[in-house]
Coordinates of C-alpha atoms and ligand atoms in Angstrom, one line a residue:
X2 CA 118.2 94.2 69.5
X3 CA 115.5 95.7 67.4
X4 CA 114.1 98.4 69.3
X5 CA 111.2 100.3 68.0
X6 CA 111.0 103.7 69.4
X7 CA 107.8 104.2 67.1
X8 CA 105.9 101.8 69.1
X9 CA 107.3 101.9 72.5
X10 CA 107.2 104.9 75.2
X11 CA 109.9 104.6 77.3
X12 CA 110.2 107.6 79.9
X13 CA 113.2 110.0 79.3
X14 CA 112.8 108.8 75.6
X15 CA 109.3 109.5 74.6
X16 CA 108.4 111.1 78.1
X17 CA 105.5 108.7 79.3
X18 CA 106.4 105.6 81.3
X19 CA 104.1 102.5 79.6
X20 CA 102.1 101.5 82.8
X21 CA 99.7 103.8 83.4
X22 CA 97.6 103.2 86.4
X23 CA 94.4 104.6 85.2
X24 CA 94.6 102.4 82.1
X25 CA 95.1 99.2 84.2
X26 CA 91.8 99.9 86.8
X27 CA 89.4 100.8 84.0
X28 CA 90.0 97.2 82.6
X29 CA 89.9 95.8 86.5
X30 CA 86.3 97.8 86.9
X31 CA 84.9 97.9 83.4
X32 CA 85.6 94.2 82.4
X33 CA 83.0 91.2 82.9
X34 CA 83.3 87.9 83.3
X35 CA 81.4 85.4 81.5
X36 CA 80.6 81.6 80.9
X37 CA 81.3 82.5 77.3
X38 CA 83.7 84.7 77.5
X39 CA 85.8 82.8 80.0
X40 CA 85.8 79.8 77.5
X41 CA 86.5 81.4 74.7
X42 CA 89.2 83.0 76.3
X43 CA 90.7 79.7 77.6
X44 CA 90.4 78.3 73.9
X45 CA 92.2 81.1 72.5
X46 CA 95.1 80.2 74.9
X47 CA 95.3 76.9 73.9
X48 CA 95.3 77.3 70.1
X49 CA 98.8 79.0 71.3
X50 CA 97.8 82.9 71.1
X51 CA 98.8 85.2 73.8
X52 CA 96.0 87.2 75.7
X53 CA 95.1 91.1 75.3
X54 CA 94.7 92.8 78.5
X55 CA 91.0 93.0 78.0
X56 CA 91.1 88.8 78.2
X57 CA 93.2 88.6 80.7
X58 CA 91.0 91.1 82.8
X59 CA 88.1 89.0 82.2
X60 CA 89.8 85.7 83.9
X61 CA 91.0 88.5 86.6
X62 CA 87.8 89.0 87.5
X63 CA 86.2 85.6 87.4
X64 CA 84.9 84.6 90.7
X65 CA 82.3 82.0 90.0
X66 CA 84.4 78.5 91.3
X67 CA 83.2 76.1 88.6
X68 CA 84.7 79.0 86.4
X69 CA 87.8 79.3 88.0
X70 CA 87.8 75.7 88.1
X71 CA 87.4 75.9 84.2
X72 CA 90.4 78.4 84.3
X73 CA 92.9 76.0 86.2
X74 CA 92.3 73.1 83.7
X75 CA 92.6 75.1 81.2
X76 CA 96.3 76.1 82.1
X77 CA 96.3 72.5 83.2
X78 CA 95.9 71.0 79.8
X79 CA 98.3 73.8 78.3
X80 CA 100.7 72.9 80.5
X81 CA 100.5 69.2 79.3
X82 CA 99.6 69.4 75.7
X83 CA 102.3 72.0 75.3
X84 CA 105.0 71.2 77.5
X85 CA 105.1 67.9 78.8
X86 CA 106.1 66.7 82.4
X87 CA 109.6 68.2 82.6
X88 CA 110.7 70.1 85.2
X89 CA 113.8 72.5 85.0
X90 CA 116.1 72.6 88.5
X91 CA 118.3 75.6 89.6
X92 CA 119.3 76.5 93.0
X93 CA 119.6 80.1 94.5
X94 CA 123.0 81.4 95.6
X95 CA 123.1 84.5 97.4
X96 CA 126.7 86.5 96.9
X97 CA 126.3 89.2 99.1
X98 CA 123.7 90.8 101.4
X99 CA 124.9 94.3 101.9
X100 CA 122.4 96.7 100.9
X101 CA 122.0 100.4 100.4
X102 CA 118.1 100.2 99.6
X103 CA 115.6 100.2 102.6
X104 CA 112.9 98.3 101.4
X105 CA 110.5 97.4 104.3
X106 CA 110.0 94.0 103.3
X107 CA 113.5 92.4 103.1
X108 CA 115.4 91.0 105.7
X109 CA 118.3 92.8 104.0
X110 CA 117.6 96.1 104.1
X111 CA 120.0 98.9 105.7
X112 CA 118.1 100.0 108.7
X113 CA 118.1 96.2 109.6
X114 CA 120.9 96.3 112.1
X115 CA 120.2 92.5 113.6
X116 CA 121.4 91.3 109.6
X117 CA 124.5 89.6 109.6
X118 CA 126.4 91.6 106.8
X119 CA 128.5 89.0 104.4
X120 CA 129.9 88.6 100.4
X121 CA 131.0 85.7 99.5
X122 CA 135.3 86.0 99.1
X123 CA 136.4 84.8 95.9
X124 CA 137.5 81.2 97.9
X125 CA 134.3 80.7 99.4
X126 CA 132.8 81.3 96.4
X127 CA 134.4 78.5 94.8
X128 CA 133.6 76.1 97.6
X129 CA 130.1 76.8 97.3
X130 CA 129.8 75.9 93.6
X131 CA 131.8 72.8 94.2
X132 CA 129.2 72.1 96.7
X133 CA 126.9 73.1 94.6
X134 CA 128.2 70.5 91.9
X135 CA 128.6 67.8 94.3
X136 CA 124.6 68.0 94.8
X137 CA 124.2 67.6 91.3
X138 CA 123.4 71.6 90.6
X139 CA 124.1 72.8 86.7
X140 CA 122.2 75.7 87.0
X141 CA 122.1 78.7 89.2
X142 CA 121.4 82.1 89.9
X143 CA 123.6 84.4 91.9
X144 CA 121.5 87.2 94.1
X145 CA 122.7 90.3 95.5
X146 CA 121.9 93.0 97.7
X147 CA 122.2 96.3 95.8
X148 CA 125.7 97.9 96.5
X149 CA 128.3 99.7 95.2
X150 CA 130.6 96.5 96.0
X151 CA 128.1 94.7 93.8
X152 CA 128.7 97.0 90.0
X153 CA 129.1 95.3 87.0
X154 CA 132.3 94.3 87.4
X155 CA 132.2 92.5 90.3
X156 CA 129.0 90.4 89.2
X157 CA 130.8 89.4 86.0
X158 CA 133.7 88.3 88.0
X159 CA 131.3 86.6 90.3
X160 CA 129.7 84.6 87.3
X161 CA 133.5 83.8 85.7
X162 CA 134.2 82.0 89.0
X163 CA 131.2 80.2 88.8
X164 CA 131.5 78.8 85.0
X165 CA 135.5 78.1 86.1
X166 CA 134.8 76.2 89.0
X167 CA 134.8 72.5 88.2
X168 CA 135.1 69.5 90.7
X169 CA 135.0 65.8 89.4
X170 CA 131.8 65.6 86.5
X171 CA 130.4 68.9 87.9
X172 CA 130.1 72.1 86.1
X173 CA 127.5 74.8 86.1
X174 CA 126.5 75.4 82.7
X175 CA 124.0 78.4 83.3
X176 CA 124.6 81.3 85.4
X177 CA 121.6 83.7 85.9
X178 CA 121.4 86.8 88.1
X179 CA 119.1 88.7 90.2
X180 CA 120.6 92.0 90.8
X181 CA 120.0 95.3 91.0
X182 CA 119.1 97.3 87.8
X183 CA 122.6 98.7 85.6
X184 CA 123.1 101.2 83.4
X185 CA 123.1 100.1 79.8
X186 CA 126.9 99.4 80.1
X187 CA 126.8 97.8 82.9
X188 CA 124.6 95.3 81.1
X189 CA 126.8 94.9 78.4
X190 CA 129.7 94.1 80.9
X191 CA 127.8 91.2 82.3
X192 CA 126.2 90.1 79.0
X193 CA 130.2 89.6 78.4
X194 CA 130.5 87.6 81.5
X195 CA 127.7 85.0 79.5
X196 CA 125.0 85.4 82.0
X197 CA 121.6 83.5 80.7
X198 CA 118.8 85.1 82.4
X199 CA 118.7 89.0 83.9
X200 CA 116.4 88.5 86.1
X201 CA 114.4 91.8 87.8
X202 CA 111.4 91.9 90.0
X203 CA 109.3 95.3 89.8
X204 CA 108.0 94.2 92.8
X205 CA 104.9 96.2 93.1
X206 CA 103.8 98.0 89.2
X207 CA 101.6 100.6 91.3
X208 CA 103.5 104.0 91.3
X209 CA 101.8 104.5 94.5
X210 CA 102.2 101.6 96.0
X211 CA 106.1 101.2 95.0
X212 CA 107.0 104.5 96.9
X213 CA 105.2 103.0 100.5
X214 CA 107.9 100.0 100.6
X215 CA 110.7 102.0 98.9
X216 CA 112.0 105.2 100.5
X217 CA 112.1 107.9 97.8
X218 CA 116.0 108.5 99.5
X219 CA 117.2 105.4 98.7
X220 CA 118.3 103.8 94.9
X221 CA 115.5 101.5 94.8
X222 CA 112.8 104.5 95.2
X223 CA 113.7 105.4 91.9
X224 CA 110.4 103.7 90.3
X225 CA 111.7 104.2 86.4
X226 CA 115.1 103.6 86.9
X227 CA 113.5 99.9 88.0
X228 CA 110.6 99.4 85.5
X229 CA 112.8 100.3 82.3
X230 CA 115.9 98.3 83.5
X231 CA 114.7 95.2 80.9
X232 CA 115.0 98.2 78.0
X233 CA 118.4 99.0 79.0
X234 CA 119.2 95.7 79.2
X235 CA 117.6 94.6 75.8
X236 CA 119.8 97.3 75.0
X237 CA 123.0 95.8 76.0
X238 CA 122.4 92.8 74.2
X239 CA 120.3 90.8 76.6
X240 CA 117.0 89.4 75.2
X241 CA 116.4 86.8 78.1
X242 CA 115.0 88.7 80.7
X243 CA 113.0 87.6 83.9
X244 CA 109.8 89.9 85.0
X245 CA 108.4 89.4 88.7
X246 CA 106.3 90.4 91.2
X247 CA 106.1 90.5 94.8
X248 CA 102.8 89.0 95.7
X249 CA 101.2 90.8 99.0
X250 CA 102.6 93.8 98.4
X251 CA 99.4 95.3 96.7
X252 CA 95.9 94.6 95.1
X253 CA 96.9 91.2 92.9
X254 CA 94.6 91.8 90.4
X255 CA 96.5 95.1 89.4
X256 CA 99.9 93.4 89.4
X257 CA 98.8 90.8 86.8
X258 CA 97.5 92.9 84.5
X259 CA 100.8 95.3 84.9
X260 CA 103.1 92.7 84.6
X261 CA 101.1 92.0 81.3
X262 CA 101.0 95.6 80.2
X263 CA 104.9 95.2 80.5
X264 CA 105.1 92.2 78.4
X265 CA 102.8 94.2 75.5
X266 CA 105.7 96.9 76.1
X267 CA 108.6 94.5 75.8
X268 CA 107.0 92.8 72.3
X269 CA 106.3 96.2 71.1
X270 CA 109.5 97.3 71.7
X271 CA 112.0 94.3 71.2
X272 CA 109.9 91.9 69.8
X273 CA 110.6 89.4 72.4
X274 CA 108.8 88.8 75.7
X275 CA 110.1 87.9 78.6
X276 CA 111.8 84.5 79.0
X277 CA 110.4 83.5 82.5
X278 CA 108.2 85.1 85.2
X279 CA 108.4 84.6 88.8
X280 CA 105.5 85.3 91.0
X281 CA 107.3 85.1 94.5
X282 CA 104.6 86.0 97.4
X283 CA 106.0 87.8 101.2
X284 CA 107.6 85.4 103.5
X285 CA 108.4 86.4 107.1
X286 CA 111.5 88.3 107.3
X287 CA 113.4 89.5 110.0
X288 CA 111.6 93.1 111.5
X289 CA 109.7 93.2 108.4
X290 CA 106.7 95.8 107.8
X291 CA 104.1 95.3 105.4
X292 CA 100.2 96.1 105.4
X293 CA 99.1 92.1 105.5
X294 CA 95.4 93.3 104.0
X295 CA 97.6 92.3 100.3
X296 CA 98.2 89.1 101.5
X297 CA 97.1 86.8 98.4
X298 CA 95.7 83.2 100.1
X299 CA 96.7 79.8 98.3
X300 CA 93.6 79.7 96.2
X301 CA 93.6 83.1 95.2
X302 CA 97.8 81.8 94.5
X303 CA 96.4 78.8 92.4
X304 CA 94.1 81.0 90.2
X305 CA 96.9 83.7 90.0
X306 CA 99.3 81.1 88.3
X307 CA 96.9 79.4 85.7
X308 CA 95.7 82.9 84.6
X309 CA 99.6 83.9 83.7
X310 CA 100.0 80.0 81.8
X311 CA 97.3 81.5 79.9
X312 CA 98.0 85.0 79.6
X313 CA 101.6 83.8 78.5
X314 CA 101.8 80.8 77.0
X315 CA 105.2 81.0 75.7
X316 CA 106.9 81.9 78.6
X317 CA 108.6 80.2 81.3
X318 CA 107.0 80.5 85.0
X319 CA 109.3 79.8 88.3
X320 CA 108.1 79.1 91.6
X321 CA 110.6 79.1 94.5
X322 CA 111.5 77.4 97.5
X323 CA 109.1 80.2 99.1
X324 CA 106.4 78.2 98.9
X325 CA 106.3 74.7 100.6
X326 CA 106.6 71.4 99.3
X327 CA 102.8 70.3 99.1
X328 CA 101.6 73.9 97.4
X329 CA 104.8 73.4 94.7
X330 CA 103.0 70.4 94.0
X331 CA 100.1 71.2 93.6
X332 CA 100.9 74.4 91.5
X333 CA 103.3 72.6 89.3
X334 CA 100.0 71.5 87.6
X335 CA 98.8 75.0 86.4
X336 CA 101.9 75.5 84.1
X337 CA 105.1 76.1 86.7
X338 CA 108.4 74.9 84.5
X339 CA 111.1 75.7 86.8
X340 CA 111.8 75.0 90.7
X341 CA 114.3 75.4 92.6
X342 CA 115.8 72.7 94.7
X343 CA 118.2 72.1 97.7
X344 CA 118.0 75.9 98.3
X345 CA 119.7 77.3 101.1
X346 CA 119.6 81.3 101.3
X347 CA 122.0 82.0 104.5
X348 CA 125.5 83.3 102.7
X349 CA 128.2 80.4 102.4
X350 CA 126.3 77.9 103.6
X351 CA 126.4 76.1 101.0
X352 CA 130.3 75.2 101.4
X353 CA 129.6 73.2 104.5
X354 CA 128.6 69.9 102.8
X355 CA 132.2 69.8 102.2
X356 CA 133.3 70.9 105.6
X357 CA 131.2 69.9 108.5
X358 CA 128.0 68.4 107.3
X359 CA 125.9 68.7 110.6
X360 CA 126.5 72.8 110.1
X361 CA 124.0 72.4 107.1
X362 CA 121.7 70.7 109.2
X363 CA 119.3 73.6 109.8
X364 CA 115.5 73.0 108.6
X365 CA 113.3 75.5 108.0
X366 CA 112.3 76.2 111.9
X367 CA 115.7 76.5 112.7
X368 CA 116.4 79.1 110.2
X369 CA 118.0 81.9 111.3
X370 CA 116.2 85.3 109.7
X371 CA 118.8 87.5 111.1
X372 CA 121.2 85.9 108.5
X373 CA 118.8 85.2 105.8
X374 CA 116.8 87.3 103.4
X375 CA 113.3 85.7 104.4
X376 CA 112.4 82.4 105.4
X377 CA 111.4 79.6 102.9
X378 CA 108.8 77.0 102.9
X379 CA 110.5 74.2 100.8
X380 CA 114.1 73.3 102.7
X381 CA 114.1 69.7 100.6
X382 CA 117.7 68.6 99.4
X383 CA 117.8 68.1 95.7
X384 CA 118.0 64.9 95.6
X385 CA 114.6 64.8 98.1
X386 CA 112.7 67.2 95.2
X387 CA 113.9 64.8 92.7
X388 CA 113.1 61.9 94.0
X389 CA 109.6 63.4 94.9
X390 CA 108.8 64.4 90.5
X391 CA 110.4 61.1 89.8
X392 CA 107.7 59.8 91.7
X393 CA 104.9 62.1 90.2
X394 CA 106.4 61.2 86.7
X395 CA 108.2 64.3 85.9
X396 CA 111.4 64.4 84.0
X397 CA 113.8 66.7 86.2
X398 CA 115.9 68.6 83.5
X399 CA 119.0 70.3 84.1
X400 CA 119.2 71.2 80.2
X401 CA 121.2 74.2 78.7
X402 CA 121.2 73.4 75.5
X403 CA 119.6 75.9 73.6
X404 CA 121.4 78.4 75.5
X405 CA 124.3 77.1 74.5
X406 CA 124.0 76.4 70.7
X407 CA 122.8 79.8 70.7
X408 CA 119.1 78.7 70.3
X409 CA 118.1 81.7 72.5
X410 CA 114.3 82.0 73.1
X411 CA 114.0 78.5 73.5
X412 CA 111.2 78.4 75.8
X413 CA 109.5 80.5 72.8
X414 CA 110.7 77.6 70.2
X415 CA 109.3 75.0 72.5
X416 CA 105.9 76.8 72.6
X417 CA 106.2 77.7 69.1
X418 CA 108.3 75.4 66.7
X419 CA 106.2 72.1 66.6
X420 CA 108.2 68.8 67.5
X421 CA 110.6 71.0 68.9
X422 CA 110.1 68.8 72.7
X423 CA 110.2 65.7 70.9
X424 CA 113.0 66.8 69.3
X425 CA 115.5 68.9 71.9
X426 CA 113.7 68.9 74.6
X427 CA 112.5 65.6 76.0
X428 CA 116.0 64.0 75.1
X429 CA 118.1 66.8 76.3
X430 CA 116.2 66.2 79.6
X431 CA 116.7 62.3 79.6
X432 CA 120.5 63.1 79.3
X433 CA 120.9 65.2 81.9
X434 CA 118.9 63.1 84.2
X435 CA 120.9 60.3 83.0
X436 CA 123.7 62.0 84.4
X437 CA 122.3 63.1 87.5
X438 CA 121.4 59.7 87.9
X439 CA 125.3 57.7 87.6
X440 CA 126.6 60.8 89.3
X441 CA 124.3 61.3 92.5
X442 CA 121.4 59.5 92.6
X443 CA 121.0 57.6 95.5
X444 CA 120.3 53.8 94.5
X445 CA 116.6 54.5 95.4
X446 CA 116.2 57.6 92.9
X447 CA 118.1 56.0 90.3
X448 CA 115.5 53.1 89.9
X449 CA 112.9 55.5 89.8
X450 CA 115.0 57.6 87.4
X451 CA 115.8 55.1 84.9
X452 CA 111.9 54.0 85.3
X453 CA 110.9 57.6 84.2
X454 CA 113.6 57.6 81.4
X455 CA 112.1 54.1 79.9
X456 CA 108.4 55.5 80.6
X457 CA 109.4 58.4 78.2
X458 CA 111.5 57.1 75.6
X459 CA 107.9 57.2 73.7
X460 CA 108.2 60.7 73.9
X461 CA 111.2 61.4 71.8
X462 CA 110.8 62.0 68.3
X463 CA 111.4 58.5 66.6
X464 CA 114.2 59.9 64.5
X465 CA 116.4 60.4 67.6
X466 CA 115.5 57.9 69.9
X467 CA 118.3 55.7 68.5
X468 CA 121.0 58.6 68.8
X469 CA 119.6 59.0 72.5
X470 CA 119.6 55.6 73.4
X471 CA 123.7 55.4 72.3
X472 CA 124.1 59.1 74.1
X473 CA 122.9 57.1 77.0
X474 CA 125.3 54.9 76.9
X475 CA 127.8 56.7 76.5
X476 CA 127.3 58.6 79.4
X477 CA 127.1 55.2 81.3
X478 CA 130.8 54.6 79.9
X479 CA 131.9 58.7 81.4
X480 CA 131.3 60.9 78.8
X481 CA 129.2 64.1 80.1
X482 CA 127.5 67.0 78.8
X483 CA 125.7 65.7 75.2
X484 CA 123.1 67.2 74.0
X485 CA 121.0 68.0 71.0
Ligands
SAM502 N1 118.7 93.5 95.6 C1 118.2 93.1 94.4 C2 116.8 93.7 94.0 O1 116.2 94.3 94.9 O2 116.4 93.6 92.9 C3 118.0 91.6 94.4 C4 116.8 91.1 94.9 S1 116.4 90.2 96.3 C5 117.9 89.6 96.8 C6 115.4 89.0 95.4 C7 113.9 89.3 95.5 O3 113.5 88.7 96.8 C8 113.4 90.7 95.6 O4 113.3 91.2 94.3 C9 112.1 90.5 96.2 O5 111.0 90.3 95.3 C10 112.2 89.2 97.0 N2 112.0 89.4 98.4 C11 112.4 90.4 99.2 N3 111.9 90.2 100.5 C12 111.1 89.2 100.5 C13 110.2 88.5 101.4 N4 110.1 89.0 102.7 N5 109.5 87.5 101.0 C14 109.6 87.0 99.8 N6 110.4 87.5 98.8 C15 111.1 88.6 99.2
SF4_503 FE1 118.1 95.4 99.2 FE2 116.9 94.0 97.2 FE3 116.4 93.6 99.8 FE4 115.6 95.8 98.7 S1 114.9 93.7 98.1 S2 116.5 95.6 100.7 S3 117.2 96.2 97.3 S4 118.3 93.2 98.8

C-alpha cells in the first residue's frame, strides 16, 4: 500500500471527503459535446489512456445518436482490439440476509417483515459449494446482509469453508465478497482469509440522494463510513477492490462522473484503480420504494456501459444476472468481461441439485421476492450461458491465475503489458474451458467447446501454443488446475 496523504483528501484525515457535488454538476452543465471532441476523445481511449473527468463529461452529454453510435463502437473495438472474446464466469452466493440497514430498495432490509430471515450453517454451506462445483463454478462471491453475525470473523470463516470444500475435480479457486464496509482491521482479517475482490457499491455518490434511501439511524446512513471503505481497505492490504453503482437510484449522469471522481481518488491515493466495476440497475424487490423518475432505459444502459469501457479502459466491468439474457448480449459488446451464470439468489438453494432437483426448478416468474433480495432477469443454468458464448464465439474463462501467482492487477497487465492475452490469458482460458468441458459439458457444448478452443489456438502466442496443446492433454488424461 502506498498511500499518499499529499495527494488524497480523505475525510477525518484531511477533513474534506473527495466527491464534491458542486464539482461534479459544473462539468455535467458547463461541458459540450462535439463531433470533434467526441472523436478525439474516443481515440484517446483507444491509444490506451484513461479519460479526465472533463472527457468523460463530454461523452456524458452526447445526445446526437450517430454520436452515441460513434461512442458504442468505440468501446466496441476497445473491447476487441484490447481484450479479445473471453468471458470470465462467477456465480453469486448469498450467505446470510439478516440485515440491520433499512435501505428502501432491498428486499432485505429490516422493516421488511414478509423476508424470510436465513445464514447459511456451516453444513449447508458446504453443500452449496459442492453444488456449486458440480455445475462447473471456480469462482464466486459470497454476499451478506450487514450484521453483527456477519463481522470479520465470520466472513473469513465463511470464505475458509469455501476454498476447503472440494467434491470430485471441483474446487473454487477465487472467493470474492460483497459485504458491508469494515474497519481497517476487519479488512486485514479477511485479507488473511485470501479473499480476491472487496467488492462495495456506493450505491448512489449524491450526498443528498444517499440519505433519501438510507435512514440516517441506521449503519448504512453513514455516507463516509461507505465512500472511504476502499481506503481502509487499501489500507489493510487489499488493492483489488470493486466500485459500483445502483443505477435508478439518481440522475445517471452524476453517478458516472462520481464513480470516476473516485477512481481519480483511488490512483491518487494508492496508485491503483479499481479492479472491476459493476453497474447493477433496480430490480423489483419485495415492498420496495423508490422514486422510478431515475429509472435509466436500456439505451440510455447501452451508452452508460461503453462510456465507462472508455472512461476506464483497464478495468474490469461485471454485468449480473439482473439484466436478462438478450440485453447481456447485447452489452457484452461494449466492453462487459465478467457475467455471472447459473445464479440463484434465494439462501441455500443452491444445495438442492444434490438433494431434490425439482426444488431448484423455480424460473424467474416463479421466484419468490419474499425470500430473495430482488428478482433477476437472467435465470439460465451455467451450462445454458455457456453454451449460448460458445455459440457467439466467446471463450468462457474460469481463470485464476494471476491471482494466484500473485500477478495482482492482472486486468491492468492485460490492458497494459503487450502480449500479455496471447501469453496468460487466452491459454489460461482454453484450459479451464478444457476442463469445464471433460468435466460438465453436456456432449452438445463440448463440440461447440472444443470448436472454439481449435478456432483460437491462433490466438495464443506461438511460443506457448505447443506447451498448451500438451496442457491439453494432460487434462484429457485427469490432471486439473494448470495454468500459465
Ligand atoms: N449488505 C451489503 C451492502 O449493502 O453493501 C451487501 C450488499 S447487497 C446484498 C448487494 C447489492 O445489491 C447492493 O449493494 C445493491 O447495490 C444491490 N441491490 C439492492 N437492492 C437491489 C434491487 N432492488 N435491485 C438491484 N440491485 C439491488
Ligand atoms: Fe441490507 Fe445491503 Fe440490502 Fe441495504 S442493500 S438492506 S445493507 S442487504
Amino acid at each position: 500500500m502506498r498511500f499518499n496523504p499529499e495527494k488524497c483528501r480523505i475525510p477525518d484525515e484531511i477533513g474534506k471527503p473527495f466527491i464534491d457535488p458542486e464539482e461534479i454538476w459544473d462539468f455535467i452543465n458547463n461541458t459540450e459535446s462535439t463531433p470533434e471532441r467526441v472523436r478525439e476523445i474516443i481515440r484517446k481511449s483507444l491509444d490506451k489512456n484513461r479519460l479526465t473527468m472533463e472527457e468523460t463529461a463530454v461523452l456524458v452529454n452526447t445526445t446526437d445518436p450517430d454520436l452515441i453510435e460513434e461512442i458504442k463502437e468505440g468501446a466496441r473495438t476497445l473491447k476487441r482490439n484490447v481484450y479479445g472474446n473471453r468471458i470470465v464466469l462467477f456465480a453469486p452466493l448469498y450467505i446470510g440476509n439478516h440485515c440491520i440497514n433499512n435501505c428502501s430498495y432491498c428486499g432485505f432490509r429490516s422493516s421488511n417483515k414478509e423476508q424470510v430471515r436465513a445464514t447459511l450453517s456451516d453444513e449447508e454451506l458446504v453443500r452449496s459449494v459442492e453444488a456449486l462445483e458440480d455445475d462447473g463454478q471456480k469462482r464466486l462471491i459470497l454476499v451478506y446482509g450487514e450484521h453483527p453475525k456477519y463481522d470479520a470473523n465470520y466472513i473469513a470463516h465463511t470464505v475458509n469453508i469455501t476454498y476447503n470444500t472440494k467434491k470430485g475435480n471441483g474446487s473454487i479457486r477465487r472467493v470474492n465478497i460483497n459485504a458491508a464496509p469494515l474497519d481497517v482491521e476487519g479488512f486485514k482479517i479477511v485479507k488473511e482469509a485470501g479473499i480476491g475482490t472487496y467488492q462495495i457499491f456506493q450505491e448512489t455518490y449524491s450526498p443528498e440522494a444517499y440519505k433519501w434511501y438510507h435512514p440516517a439511524n441506521t449503519m448504512k446512513g453513514k455516507y463516509e463510513w461507505r465512500l472511504t471503505a476502499m481506503d481502509r481497505a487499501q489500507q489493510a492490504g487489499i488493492d483489488d477492490n470493486g466500485l459500483g453503482i445502483l443505477f435508478g437510484l439518481y440522475d445517471w449522469r452524476f453517478e458516472v462522473l462520481a464513480m470516476i471522481r473516485h477512481t481519480n481518488h483511488l490512483e491518487a491515493c494508492f496508485n491503483v484503480g479499481p479492479h472491476t466495476i459493476s453497474f447493477p440497475r433496480i430490480k423489483d424487490a419485495s415492498g420496495m420504494k423508490i422514486d422510478e423518475k431515475y429509472m435509466v432505459d436500456d439505451d440510455t444502459f447501452e451508452k452508460i456501459i461503453a462510456i465507462f469501457r472508455l472512461a476506464v479502459p483497464y478495468t474490469g466491468m461485471i454485468l449480473t444476472a439482473r439484466e436478462d439474457p438478450e440485453f447481456r448480449q447485447k452489452a457484452i459488446q461494449y466492453g462487459v468481461s465478467q457475467i455471472d451464470g447459473g445464479t440463484n439468489l434465494q439462501i441455500g438453494d443452491y444445495r438442492y441439485h444434490h438433494e431434490e432437483t425439482e426444488k431448484n426448478s423455480d424460473k424467474v416468474e416463479d421466484q419468490n421476492l419474499h425470500r430473495e433480495q430482488f428478482k433477476i432477469g437472467d435465470d439460465r443454468t451455467l451450462g445454458e450461458i455457456i453454451d449460448d458464448l460458445l455459440a457467439n464465439n466467446y471463450i468462457p474463462s474460469f481463470c485464476t491465475a494471476c491471482y494466484r501467482l500473485g500477478r495482482t492487477g492482472e486486468h491492468f497487465m492485460e490492458f497494459s503489458v503487450p502480449g500479455f492475452i496471447k501469453r496468460y490469458c487466452t491459454p489460461n482460458a482454453i484450459l479451464t474451458l478444457t476442463e469445464y468441458i471433460v468435466d460438465y459439458a453436456t456432449p452438445e457444448v463440448a463440440e461447440k467447446g472444443w470448436k472454439v478452443i481449435e478456432n483460437n489456438l491462433e490466438n495464443v502466442d506461438d511460443k506457448f501454443r505447443d506447451e498448451l496443446l500438451k496442457r491439453i492433454e494432460r487434462i484429457k488424461a485427469g490432471e486439473r488446475d494448470l495454468y500459465f
